[in-house]
mmCIF file of C-alpha atoms in Angstrom:
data_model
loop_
_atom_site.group_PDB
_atom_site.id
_atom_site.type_symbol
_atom_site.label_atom_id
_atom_site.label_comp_id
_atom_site.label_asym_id
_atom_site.label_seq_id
_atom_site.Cartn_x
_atom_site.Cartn_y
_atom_site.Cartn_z
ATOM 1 C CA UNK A 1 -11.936 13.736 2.469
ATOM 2 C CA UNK A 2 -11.440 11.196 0.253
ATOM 3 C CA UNK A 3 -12.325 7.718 1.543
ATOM 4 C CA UNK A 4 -11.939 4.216 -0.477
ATOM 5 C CA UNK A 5 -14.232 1.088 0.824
ATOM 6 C CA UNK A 6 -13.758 -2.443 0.677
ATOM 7 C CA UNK A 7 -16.193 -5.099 0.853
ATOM 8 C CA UNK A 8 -15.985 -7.832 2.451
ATOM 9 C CA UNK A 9 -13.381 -7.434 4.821
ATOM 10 C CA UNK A 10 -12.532 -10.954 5.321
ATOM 11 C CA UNK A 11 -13.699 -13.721 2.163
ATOM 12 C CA UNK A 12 -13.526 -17.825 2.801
ATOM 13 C CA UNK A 13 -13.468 -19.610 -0.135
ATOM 14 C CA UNK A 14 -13.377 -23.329 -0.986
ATOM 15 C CA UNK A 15 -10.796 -24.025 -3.798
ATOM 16 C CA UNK A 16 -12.050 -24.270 -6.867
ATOM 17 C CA UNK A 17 -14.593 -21.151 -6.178
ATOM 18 C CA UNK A 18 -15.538 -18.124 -7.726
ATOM 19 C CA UNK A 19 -15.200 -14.980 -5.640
ATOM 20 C CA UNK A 20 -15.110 -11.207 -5.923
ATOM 21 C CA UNK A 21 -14.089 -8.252 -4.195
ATOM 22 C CA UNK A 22 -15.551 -4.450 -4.154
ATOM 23 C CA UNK A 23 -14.190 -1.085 -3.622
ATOM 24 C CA UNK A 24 -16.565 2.198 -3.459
ATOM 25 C CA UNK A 25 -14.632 5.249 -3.358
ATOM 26 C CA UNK A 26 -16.812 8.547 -2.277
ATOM 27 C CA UNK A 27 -15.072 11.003 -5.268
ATOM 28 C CA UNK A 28 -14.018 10.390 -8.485
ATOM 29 C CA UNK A 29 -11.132 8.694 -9.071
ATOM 30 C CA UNK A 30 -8.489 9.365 -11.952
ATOM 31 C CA UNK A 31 -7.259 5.808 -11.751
ATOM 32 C CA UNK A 32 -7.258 2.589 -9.640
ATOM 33 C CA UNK A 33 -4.332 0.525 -8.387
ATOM 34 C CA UNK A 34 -4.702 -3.032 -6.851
ATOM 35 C CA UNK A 35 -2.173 -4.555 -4.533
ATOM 36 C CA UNK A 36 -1.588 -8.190 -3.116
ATOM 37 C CA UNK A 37 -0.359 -8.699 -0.049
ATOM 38 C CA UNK A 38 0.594 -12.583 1.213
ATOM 39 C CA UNK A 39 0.564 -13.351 4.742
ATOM 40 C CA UNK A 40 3.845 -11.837 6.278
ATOM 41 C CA UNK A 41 4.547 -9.912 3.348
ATOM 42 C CA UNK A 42 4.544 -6.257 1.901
ATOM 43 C CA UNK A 43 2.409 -4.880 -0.772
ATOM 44 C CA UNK A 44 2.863 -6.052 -4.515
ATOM 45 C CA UNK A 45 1.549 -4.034 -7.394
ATOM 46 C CA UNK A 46 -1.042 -6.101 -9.416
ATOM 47 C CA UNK A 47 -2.467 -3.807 -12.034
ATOM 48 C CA UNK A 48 -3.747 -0.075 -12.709
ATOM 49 C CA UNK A 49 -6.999 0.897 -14.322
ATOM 50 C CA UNK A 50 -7.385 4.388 -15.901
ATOM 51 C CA UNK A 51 -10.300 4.178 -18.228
ATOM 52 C CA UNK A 52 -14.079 4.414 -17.219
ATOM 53 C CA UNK A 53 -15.347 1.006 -17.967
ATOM 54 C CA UNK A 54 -11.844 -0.767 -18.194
ATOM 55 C CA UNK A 55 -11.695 -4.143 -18.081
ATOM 56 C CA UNK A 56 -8.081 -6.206 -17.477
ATOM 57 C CA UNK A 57 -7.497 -9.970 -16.833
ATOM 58 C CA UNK A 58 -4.416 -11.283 -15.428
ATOM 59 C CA UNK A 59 -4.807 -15.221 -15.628
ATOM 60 C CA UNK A 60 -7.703 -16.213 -13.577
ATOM 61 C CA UNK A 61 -8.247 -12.188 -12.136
ATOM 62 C CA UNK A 62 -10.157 -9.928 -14.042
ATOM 63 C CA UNK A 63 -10.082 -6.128 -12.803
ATOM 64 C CA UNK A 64 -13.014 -3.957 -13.569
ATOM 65 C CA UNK A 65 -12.979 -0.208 -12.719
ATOM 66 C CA UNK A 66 -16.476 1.244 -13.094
ATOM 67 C CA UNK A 67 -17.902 3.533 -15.739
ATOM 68 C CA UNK A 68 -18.316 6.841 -13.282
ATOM 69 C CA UNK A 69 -14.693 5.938 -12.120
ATOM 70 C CA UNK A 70 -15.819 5.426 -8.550
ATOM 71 C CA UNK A 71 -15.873 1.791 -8.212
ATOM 72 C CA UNK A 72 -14.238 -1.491 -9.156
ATOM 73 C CA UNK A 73 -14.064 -5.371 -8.633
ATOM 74 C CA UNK A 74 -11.399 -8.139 -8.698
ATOM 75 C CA UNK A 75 -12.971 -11.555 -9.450
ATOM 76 C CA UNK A 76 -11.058 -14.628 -8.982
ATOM 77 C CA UNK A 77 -12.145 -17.886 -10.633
ATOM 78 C CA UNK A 78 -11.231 -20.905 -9.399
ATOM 79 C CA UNK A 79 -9.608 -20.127 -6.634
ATOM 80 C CA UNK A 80 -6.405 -21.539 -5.261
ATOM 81 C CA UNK A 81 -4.772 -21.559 -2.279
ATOM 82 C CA UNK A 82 -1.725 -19.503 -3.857
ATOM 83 C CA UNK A 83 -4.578 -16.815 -3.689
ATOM 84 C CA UNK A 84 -4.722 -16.410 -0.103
ATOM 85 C CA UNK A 85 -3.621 -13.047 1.217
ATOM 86 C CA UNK A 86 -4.812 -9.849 1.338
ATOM 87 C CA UNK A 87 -5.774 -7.862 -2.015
ATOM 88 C CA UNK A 88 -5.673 -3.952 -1.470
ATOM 89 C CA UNK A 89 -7.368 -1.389 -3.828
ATOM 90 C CA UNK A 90 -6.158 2.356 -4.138
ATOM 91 C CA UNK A 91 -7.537 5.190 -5.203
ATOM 92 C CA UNK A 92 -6.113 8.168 -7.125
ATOM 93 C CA UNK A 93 -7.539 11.380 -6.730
ATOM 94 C CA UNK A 94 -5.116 14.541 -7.345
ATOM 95 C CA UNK A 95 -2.076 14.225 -6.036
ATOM 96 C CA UNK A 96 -3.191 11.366 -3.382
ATOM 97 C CA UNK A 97 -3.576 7.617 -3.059
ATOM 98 C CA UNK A 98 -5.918 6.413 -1.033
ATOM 99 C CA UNK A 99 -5.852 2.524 0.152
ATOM 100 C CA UNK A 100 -8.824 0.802 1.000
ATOM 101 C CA UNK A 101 -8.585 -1.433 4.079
ATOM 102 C CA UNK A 102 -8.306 -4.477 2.103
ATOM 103 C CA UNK A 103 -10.172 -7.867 1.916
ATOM 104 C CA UNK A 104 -8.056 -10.928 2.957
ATOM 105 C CA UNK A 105 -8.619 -14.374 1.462
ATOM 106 C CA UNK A 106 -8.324 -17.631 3.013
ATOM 107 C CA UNK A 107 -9.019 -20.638 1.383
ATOM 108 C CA UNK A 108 -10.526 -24.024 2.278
ATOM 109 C CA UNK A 109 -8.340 -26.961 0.115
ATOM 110 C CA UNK B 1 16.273 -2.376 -12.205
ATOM 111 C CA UNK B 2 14.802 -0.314 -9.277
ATOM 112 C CA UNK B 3 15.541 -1.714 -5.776
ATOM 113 C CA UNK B 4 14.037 -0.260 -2.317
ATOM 114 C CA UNK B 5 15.433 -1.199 0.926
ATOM 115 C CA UNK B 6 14.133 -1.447 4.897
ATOM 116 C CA UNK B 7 16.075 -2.046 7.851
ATOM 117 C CA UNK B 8 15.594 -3.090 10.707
ATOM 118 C CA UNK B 9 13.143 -5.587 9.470
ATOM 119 C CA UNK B 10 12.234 -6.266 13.204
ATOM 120 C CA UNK B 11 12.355 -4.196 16.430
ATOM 121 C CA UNK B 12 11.366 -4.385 19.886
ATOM 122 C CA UNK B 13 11.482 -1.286 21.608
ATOM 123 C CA UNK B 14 9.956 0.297 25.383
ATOM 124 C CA UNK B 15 7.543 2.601 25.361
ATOM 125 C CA UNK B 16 9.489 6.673 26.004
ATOM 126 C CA UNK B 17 12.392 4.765 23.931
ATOM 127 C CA UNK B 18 13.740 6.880 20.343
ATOM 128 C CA UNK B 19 12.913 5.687 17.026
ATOM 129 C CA UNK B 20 14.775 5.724 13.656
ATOM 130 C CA UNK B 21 13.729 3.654 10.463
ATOM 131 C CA UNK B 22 15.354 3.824 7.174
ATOM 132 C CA UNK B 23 14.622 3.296 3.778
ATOM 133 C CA UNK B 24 16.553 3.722 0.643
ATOM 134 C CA UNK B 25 15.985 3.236 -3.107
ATOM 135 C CA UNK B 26 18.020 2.482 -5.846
ATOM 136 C CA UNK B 27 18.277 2.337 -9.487
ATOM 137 C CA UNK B 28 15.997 5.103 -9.725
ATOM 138 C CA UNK B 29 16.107 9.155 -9.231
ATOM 139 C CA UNK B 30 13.764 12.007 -8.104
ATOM 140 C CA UNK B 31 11.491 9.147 -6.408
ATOM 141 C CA UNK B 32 8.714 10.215 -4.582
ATOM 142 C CA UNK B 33 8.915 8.608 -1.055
ATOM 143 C CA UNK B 34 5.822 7.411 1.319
ATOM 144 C CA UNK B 35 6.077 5.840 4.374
ATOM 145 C CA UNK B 36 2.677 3.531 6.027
ATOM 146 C CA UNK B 37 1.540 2.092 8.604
ATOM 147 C CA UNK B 38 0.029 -0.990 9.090
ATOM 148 C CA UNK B 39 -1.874 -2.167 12.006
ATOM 149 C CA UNK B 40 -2.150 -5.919 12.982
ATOM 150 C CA UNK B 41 -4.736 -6.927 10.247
ATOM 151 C CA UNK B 42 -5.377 -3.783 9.204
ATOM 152 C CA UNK B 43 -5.177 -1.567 5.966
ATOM 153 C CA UNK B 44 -2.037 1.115 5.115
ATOM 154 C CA UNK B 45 -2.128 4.531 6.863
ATOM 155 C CA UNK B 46 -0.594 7.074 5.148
ATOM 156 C CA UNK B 47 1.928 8.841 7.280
ATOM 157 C CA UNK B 48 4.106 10.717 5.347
ATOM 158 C CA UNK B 49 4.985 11.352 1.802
ATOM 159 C CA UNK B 50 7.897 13.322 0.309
ATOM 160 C CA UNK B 51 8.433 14.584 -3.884
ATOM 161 C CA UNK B 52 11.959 15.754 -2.850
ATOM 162 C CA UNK B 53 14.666 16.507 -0.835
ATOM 163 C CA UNK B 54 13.548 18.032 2.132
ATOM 164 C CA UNK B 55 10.216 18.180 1.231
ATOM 165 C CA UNK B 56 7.497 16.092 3.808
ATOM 166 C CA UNK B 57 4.208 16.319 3.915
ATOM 167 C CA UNK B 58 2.380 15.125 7.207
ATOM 168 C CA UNK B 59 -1.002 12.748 7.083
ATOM 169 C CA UNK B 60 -2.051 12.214 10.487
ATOM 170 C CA UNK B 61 -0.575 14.350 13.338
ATOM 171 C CA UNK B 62 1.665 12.215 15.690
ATOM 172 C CA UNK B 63 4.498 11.741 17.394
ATOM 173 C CA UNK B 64 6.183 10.666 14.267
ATOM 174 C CA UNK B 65 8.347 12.671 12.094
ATOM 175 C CA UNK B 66 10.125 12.124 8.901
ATOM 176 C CA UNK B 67 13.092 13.587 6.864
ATOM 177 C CA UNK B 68 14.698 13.179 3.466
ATOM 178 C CA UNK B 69 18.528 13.899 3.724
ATOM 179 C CA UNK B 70 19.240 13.037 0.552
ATOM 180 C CA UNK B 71 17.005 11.907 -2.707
ATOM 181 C CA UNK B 72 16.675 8.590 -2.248
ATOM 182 C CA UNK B 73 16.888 8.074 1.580
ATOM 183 C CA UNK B 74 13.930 8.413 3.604
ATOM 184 C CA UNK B 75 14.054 8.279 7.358
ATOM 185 C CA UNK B 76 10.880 7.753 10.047
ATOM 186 C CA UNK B 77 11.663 8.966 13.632
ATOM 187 C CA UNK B 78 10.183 9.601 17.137
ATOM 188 C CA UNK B 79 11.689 10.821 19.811
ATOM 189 C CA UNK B 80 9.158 8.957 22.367
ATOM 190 C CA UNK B 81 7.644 5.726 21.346
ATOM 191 C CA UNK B 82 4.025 4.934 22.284
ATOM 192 C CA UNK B 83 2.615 1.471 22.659
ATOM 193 C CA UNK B 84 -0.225 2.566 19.916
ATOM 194 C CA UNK B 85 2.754 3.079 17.672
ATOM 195 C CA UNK B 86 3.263 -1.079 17.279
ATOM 196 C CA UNK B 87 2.551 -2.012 13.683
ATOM 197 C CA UNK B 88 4.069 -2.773 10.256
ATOM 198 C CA UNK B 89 6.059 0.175 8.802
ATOM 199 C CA UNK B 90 6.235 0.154 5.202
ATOM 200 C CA UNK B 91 8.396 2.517 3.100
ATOM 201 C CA UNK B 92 7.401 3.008 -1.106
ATOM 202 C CA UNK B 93 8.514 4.768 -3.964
ATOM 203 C CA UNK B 94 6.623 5.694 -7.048
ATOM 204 C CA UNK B 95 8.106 7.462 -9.995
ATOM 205 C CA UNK B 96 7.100 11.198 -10.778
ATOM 206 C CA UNK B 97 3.429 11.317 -11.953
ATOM 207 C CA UNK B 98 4.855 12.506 -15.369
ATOM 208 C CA UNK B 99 6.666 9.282 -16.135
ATOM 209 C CA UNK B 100 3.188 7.992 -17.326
ATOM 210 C CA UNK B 101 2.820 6.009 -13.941
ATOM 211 C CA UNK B 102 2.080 6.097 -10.243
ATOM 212 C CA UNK B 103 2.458 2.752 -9.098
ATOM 213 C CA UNK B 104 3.666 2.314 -5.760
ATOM 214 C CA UNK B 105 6.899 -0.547 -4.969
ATOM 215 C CA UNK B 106 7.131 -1.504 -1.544
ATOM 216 C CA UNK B 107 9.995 -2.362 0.722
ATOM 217 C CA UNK B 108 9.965 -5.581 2.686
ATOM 218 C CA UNK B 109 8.690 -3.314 5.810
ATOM 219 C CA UNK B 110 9.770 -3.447 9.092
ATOM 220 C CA UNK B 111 7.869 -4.830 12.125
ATOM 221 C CA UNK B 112 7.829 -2.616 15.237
ATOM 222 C CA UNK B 113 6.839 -3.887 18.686
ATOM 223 C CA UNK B 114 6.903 -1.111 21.313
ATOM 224 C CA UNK B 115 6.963 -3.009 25.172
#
């Protein structure tokens, strides 16, 4: 079945860093959703990628989604510590979404 | 605007004990409906998902069930709680794929402790 990968699992980061965040799905994907998630909280829709290569910023986050649609990033520059939580990809593939198992962010002020 | 809502937001529950969670949307119509779970720092499991009224589909065989009464209520049960069913419960909604987008909104979740 479909399965969508994270890497790293778990990301420390001194403010004021650079970091970024991977997702590897097995198929190919029709689109790509990322999600935040703060500490205690539910799920918030960042962005969706649909188009091999795409490239979207959003402030200091720049989503990438790969040019055979199986991959993608989310780069933060300069981190700060209103980034800390957990950021969630999902896959699309047919009819189903498929959620990696996230990478949460903590960050060192 | 489009509104989804969770309650109990917490519960404590013993193990052999029934369950019922509820979600509801509004401001929007023909919803599909999904309902996760989420494990102590953990990623979303897919348990069910629904594109209308009566209409479930099962992820992962359980001891979980879910119904759709009406179009924009969505309902998680069990008639026997397990301990391994602890965990964040999180209901969403996404509009119908031919609206031009799939993104899922997520209640605040509720936060089930089974004793």
């Amino acid at each position: 079945g479909q399965q969508v990968m994270q890497i790293p699992q778990y990301q420390h980061v001194q403010e004021g860093e650079d970091f970024t965040t991977y997702c590897n799905s097995s198929t190919t994907l029709s689109n790509i959703q990322w999600y935040k998630q703060r500490p205690g909280g539910h799920p918030v829709f960042l962005i969706q990628l649909v188009k091999s290569g795409e490239v979207k910023k959003q402030k200091r986050l720049t989503f990438q989604f790969g040019e055979a649609k199986k991959n993608s990033s989310l780069h933060i520059t300069a981190t700060q510590t209103t980034d800390v939580g957990t950021y969630f990809c999902a896959g699309r593939r047919d009819y189903k979404l498929s959620f990696g198992a996230g990478t949460t962010v903590t960050v060192r002020a | 605007s489009q509104t989804i809502h969770q309650w109990p937001a917490t519960l404590v529950q013993p193990v052999g004990s029934p369950l019922s969670l509820e979600c509801t949307v509004e401001g929007t119509s023909n919803p599909n409906l999904y309902w996760y779970r989420q494990a102590a720092g953990r990623g979303l499991q897919l348990l069910f998902y629904s594109v209308g009224i009566g209409q479930i589909s099962s992820e992962v065989p359980q001891n979980l069930s879910a119904s759709r009464p009406q179009d924009r209520q969505f309902i998680l049960s069990s008639k026997k709680l397990l301990l391994s069913d602890s965990g964040f419960y999180l209901c969403a909604w996404s509009p119908l794929m031919d609206r031009g987008t799939d993104t899922q909104y997520f209640g605040p979740g509720t936060r089930l402790t089974v004793l």
